[in-house]
Coordinates of C-alpha atoms and ligand atoms in Angstrom, one line a residue:
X753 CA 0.0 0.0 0.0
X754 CA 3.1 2.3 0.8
X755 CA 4.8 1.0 -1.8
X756 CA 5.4 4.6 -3.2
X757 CA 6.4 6.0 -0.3
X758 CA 10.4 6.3 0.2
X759 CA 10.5 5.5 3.4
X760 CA 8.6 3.8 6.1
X761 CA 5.0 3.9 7.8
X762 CA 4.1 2.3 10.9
X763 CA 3.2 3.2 14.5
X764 CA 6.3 2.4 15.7
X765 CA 7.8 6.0 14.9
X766 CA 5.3 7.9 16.3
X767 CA 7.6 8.5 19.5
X768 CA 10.6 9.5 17.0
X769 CA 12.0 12.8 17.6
X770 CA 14.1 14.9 15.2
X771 CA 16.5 16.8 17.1
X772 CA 18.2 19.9 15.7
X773 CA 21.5 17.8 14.3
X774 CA 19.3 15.4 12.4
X775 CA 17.2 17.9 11.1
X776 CA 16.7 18.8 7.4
X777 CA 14.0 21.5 7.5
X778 CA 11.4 23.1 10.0
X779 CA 8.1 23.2 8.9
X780 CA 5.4 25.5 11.0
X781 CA 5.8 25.8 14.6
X782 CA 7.0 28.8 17.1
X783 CA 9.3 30.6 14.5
X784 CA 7.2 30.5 11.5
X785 CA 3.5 29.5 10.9
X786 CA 1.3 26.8 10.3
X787 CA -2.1 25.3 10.7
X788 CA -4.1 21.9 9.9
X789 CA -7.6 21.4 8.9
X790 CA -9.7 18.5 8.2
X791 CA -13.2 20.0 6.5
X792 CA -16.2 17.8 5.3
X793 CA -17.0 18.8 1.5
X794 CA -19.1 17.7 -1.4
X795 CA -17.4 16.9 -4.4
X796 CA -14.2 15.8 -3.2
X797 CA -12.1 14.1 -5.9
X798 CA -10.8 10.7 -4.2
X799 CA -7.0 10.2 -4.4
X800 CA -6.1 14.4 -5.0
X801 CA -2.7 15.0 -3.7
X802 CA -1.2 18.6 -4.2
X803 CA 1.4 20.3 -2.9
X804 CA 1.4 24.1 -3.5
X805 CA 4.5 26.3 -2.9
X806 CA 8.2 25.1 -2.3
X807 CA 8.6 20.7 -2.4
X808 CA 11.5 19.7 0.0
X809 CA 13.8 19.1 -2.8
X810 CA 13.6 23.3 -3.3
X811 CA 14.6 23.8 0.5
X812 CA 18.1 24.6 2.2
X813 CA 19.2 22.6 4.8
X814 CA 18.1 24.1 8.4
X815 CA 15.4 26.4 6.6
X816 CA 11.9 26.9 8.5
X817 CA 8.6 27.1 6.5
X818 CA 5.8 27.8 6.7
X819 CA 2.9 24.9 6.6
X820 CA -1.1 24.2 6.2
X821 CA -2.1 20.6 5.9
X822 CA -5.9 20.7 4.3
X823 CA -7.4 17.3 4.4
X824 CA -11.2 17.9 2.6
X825 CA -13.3 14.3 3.0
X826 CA -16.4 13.4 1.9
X827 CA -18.9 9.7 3.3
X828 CA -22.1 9.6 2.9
X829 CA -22.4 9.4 7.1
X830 CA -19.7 11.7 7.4
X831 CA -21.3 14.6 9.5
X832 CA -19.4 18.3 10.2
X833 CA -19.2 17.5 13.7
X834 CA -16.7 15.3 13.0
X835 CA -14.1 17.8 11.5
X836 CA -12.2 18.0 15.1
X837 CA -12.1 14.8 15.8
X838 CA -11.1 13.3 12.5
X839 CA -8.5 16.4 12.6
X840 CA -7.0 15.6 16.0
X841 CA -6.2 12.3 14.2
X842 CA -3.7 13.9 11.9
X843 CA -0.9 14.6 14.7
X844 CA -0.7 10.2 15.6
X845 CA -0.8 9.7 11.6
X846 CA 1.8 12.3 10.6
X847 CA 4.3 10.4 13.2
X848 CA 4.0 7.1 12.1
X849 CA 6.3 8.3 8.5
X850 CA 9.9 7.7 9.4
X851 CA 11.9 10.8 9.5
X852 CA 8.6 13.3 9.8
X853 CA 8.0 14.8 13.0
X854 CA 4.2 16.3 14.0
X855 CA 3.8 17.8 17.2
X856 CA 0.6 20.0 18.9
X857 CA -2.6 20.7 16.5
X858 CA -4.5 22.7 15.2
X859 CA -2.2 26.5 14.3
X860 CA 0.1 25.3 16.9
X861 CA 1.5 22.3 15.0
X862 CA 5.1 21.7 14.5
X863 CA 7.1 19.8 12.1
X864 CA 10.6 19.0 11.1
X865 CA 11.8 16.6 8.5
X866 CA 14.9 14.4 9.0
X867 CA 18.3 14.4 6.9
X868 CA 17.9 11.0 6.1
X869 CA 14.5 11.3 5.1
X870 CA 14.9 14.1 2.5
X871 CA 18.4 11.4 1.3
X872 CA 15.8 8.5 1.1
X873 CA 14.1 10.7 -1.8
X874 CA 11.3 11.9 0.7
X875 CA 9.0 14.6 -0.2
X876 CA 5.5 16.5 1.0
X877 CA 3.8 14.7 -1.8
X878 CA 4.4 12.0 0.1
X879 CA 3.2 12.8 3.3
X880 CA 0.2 13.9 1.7
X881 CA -0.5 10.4 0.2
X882 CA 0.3 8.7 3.6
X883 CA -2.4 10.0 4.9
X884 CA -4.8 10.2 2.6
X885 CA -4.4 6.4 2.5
X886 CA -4.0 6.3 6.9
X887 CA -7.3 8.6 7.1
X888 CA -9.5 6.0 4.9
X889 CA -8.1 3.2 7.0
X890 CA -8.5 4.9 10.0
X891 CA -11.9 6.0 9.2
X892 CA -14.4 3.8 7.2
X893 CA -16.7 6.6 6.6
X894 CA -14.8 8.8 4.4
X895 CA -15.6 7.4 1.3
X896 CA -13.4 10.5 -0.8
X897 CA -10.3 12.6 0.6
X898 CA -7.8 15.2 -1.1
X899 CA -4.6 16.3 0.9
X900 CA -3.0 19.5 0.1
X901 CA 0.3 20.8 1.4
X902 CA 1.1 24.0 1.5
X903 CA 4.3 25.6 1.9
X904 CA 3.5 28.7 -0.4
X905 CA 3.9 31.7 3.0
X906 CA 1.1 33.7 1.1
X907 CA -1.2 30.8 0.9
X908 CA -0.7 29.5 4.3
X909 CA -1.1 32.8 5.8
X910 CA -4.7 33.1 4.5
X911 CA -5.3 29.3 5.3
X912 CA -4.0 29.4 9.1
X913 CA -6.9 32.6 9.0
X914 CA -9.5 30.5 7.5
X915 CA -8.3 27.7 10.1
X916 CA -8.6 30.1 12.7
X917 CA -11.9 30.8 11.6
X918 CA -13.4 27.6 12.0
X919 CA -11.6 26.2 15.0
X920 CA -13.5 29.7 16.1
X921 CA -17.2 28.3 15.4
X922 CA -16.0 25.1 16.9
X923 CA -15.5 26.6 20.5
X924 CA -18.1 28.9 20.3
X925 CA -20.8 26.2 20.0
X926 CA -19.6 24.4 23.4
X927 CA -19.6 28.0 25.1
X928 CA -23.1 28.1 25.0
X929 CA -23.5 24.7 27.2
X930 CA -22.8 23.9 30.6
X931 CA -21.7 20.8 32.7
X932 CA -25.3 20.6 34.0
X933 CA -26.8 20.9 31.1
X934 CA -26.1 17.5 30.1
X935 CA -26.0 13.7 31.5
X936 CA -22.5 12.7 29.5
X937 CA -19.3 13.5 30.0
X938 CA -16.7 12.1 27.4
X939 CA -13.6 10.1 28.1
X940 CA -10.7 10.1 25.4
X941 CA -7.6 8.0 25.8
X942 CA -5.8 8.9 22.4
X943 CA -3.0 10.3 24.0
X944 CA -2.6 6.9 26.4
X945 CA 0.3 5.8 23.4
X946 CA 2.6 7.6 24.9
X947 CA 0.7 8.8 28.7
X948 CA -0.6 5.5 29.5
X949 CA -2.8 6.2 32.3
X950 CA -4.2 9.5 31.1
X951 CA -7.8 10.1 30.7
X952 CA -9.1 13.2 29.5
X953 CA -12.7 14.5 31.0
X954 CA -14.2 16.5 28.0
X955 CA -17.2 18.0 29.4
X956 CA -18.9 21.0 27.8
X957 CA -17.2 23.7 30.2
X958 CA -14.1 21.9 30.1
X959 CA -12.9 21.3 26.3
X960 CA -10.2 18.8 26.7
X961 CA -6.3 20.1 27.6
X962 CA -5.2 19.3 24.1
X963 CA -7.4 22.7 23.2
X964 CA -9.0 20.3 20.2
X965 CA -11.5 18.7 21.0
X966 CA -14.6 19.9 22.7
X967 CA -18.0 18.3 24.2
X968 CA -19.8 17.7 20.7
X969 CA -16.3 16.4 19.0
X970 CA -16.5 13.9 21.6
X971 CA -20.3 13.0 20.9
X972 CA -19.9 12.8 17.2
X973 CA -16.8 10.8 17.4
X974 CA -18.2 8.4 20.8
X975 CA -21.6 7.7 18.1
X976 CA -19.8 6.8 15.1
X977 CA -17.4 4.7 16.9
X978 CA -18.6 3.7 20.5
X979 CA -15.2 1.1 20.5
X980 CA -13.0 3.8 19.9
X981 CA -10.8 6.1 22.1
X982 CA -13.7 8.4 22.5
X983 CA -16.4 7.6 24.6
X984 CA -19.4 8.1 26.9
X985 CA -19.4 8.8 30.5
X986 CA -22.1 9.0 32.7
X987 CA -22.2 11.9 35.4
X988 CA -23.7 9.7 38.1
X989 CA -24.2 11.2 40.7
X990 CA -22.8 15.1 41.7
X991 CA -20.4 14.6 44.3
X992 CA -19.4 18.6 44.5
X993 CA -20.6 20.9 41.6
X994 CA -18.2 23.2 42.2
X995 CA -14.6 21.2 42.2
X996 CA -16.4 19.0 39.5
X997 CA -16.9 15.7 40.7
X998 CA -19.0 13.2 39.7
X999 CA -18.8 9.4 41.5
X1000 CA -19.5 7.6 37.9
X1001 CA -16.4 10.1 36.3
X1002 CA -14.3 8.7 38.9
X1003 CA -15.0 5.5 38.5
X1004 CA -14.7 5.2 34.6
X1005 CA -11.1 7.1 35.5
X1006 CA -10.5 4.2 37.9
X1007 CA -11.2 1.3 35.2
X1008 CA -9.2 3.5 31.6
X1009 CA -6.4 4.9 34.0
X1010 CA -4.9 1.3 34.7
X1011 CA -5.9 1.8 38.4
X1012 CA -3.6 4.7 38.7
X1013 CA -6.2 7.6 39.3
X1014 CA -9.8 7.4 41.4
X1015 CA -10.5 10.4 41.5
X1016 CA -10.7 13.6 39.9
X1017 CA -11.5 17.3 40.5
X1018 CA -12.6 18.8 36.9
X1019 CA -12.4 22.3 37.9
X1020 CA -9.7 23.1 40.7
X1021 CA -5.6 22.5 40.5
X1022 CA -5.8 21.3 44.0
X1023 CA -5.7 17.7 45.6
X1024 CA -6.9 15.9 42.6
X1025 CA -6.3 17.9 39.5
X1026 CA -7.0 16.6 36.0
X1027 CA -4.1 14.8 35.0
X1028 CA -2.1 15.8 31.8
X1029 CA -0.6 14.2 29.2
X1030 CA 1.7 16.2 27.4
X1031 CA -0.3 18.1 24.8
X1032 CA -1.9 21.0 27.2
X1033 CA -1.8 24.3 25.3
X1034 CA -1.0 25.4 28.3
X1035 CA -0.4 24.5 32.6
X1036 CA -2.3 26.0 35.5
X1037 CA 0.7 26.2 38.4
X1038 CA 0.7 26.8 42.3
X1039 CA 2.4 29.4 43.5
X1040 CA 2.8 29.1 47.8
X1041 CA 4.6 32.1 48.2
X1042 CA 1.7 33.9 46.6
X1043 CA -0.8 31.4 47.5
X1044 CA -2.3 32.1 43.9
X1045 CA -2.2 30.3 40.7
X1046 CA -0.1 31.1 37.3
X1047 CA -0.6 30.1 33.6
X1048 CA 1.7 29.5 31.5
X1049 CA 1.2 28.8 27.5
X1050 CA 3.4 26.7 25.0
X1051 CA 4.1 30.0 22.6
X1052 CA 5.7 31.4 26.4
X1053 CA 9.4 31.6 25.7
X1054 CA 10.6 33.5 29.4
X1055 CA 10.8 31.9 32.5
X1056 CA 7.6 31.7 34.9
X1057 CA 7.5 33.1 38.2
X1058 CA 8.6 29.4 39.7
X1059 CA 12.0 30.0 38.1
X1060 CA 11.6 27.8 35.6
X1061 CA 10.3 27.7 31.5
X1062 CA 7.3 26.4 30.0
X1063 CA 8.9 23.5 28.7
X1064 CA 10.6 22.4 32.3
X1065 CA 6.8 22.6 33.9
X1066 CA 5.5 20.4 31.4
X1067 CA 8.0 17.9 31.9
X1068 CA 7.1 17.9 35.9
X1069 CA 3.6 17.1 35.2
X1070 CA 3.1 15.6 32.2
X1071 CA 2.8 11.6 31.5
X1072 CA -0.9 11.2 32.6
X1073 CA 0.5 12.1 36.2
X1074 CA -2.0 13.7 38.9
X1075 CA 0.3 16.4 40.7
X1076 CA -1.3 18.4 42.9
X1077 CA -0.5 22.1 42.4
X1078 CA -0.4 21.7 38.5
X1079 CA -3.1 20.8 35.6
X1080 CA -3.1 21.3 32.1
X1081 CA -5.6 22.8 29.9
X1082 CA -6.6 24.4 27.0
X1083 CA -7.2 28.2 26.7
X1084 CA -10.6 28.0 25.4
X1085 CA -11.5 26.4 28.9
X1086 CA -10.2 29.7 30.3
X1087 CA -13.3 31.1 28.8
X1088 CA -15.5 29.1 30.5
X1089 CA -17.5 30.1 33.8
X1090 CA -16.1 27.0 36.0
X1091 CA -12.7 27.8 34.8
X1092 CA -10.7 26.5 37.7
X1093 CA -13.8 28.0 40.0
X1094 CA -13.1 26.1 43.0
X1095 CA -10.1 27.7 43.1
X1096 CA -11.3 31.4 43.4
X1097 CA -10.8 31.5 39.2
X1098 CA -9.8 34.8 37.7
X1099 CA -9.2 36.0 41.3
X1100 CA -7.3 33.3 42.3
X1101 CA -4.6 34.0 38.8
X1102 CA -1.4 35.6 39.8
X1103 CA 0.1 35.9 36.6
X1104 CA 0.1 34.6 32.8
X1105 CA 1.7 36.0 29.6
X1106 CA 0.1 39.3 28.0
X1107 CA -0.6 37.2 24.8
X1108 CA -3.1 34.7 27.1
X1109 CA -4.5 37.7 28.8
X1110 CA -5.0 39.6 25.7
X1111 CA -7.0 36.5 24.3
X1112 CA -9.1 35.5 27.1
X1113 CA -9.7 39.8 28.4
X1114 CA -13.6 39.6 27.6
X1115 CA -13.7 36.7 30.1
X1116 CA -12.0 37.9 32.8
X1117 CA -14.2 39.6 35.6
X1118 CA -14.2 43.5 34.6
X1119 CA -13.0 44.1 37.9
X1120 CA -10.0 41.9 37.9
X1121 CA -8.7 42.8 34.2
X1122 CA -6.2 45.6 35.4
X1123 CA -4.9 43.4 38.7
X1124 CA -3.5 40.3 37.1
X1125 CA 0.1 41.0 36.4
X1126 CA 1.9 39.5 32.8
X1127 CA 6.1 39.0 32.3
X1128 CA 5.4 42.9 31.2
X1129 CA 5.0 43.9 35.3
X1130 CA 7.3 41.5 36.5
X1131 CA 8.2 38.0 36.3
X1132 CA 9.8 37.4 39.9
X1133 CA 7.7 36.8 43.1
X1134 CA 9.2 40.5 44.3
X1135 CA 7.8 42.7 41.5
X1136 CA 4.6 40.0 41.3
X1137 CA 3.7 40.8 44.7
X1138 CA 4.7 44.8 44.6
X1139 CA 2.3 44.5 41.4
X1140 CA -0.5 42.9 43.3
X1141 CA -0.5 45.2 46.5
X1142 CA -0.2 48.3 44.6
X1143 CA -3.3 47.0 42.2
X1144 CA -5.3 45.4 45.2
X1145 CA -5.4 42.1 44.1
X1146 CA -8.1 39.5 46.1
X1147 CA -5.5 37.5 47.0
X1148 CA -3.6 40.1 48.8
X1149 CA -6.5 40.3 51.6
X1150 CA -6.8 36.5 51.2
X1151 CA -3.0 36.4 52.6
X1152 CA -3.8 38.9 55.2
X1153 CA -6.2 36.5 56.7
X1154 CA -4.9 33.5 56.1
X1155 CA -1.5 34.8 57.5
X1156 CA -2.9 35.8 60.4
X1157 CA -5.4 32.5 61.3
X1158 CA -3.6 29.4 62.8
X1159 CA -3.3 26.3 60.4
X1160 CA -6.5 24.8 63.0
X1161 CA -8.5 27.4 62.2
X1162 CA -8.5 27.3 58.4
Ligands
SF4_1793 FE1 -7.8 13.1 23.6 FE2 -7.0 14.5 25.7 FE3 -5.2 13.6 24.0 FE4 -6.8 15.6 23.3 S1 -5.3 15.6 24.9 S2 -6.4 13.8 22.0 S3 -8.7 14.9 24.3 S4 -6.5 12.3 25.3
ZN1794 ZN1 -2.4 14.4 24.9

């Protein structure tokens, strides 16, 4: 089936990594731009591969490009719900080509191609044929699919907006719903290949950590494959509506977890936060000294207020580990009303990059907008806290008494 293709496919490269030495080019990612999309269409012509814009064979070693992967399907039961889910699929089916490297989704994604690849006569044509061939073996009801590349900077530009756009009326839909409003949660354990005991809770206030999939994804993808690594979960019965736990989520957790987690607070960093796996768009974070909590995003380059980089905190709690003090999550569930509400919420954040707070600013509490510091006020616990008096920031009289009280009494 592959028989084209220069060099291998199978899942046993989707850990690979391509580190700078071995690396022929940079496609997407933090220093140029990129974006995937997976659309349902009419009139798709079956088999359609194109690549528009510069083929690998026109590159320079160590050059970064720009990239959109556009993946148009048709299937007679192929509904538009779908799009997210089939999409989130592209990231596990990228990896399995030997010498290609996919990391994060939607315009986050991330790419490199290997030296050895590129020698073995490798080119974006072929990735594109890999997974239009992966896709209709992954998915039965796609009946038609085109892939184009793009690498044209033009091209991509106006396709990472029209991405944009439509990962835009994705979110928006599961805004407009709340964890009571329905009887289901949904489980997914697609990142469990390489975070074996993680579980995501998608719920519709809390679109799951990876930032990609939301509540209806998850109820499009659980009905057109109940086996698969989506599925139902009931509520049961409320155990605290404002941490977010349910007794039946806790005990699916127990059962697709291995054992290894029981229990879970959907809405709160503390005692038992969702656990993370490694694709969070960004990580909620503890800080004692201020008893408040930070964010940090992937796009963060600086170091956070706990001394250390994004990339640092997202190897101390990712894996599909529950660490108390830390959870990941996506920044559209910063939008939502139970965003981390057991923990206080907005008035419980700290600190968090400008370019988070610029994105989320209609969501935070009027009242709050001006007293959350960014790196631009400070990025130390010194100029934090100077920032926070000054600003009089909830948590400052939260100290106060806390400070003041005996451990007993709290
Ligand atoms: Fe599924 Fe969660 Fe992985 Fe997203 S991060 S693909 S929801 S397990
Ligand atoms: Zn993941």
């Amino acid at each position: 089936m592959f028989e084209d293709i220069p060099v291998d496919v199978s899942p046993m490269y989707e850990g690979e990594r391509i580190r700078a030495a071995n690396m022929f080019v940079e496609l997407a990612g933090p220093k140029s731009m990129g974006a995937e999309l997976v659309q349902v269409e009419e009139n798709v012509e079956d088999g359609k591969i194109e690549v528009i814009g510069p083929e690998l064979d026109a590159m320079q070693e160590g050059d970064i490009h720009p990239l959109g992967i556009l993946i148009e399907i048709q299937g007679e039961h192929l509904e538009k719900e779908l799009e997210g889910v089939i999409e989130r699929r592209t990231h596990e089916l990228c990896n399995y080509v030997k010498g290609f490297m996919h990391l994060n989704q939607r315009d986050a994604i991330w790419c490199r191609v290997s030296k050895e690849a590129l020698a073995a006569g490798f080119k974006l044509k072929h990735l594109a044929k890999t997974l239009s061939i992966l896709f209709k073996e992954e998915f039965p009801l796609i009946e038609s699919i085109a892939v184009t590349i793009l690498t044209d900077p033009a091209m991509v530009e106006e396709f990472v907006s029209r991405a944009k756009d439509q990962y835009q009326t994705r979110d928006a839909r599961a805004r407009e719903l709340s964890d009571e409003d329905v009887d289901v949660f949904y489980g997914c354990v697609m990142c469990q290949s390489f975070a074996p005991t993680h579980v995501c809770v998608v719920t519709p206030d809390r679109t799951a950590l990876c930032g990609a999939i939301n509540w209806f994804d998850c109820r499009a993808a659980a009905k057109m494959d109940p086996e698969g690594p989506i599925f139902e979960v009931e509520k049961g019965e409320v155990l605290d509506d404002v941490k977010g736990e349910y007794s039946n989520v806790n005990s699916v957790l127990m059962e697709r977890s291995q054992g290894t987690v029981d229990k879970v607070y959907l809405h709160s960093v503390f005692e038992y936060p969702h656990t993370s796996c490694g694709c969070f768009e960004a990580v909620a974070f503890y800080i004692p000294e201020l008893d408040g909590i930070g964010i940090v995003d992937r796009d963060f380059r600086g170091e956070t207020p706990l001394g250390i980089p994004f990339s640092a905190m997202a190897g101390q709690c990712s894996g599909g580990k529950q660490v108390e003090g830390f959870t990941g999550l996506s920044l559209e569930y910063m939008r939502s009303p139970k965003f981390l509400q057991a923990d206080g919420g907005f008035e419980r954040i700290v600190w968090l990059p400008k370019e988070i707070k610029d994105s989320v600013e209609e969501y935070i509490p009027e009242n709050m907008r001006d007293k959350i510091p960014t790196e631009e006020d400070g990025s130390t616990l010194k100029e934090i806290r100077s920032f926070l008096e000054e600003k009089g920031h909830p948590i400052m009289e939260r100290m106060e008494t806390t400070t003041t009280e005996t451990p007993e009494e709290e």
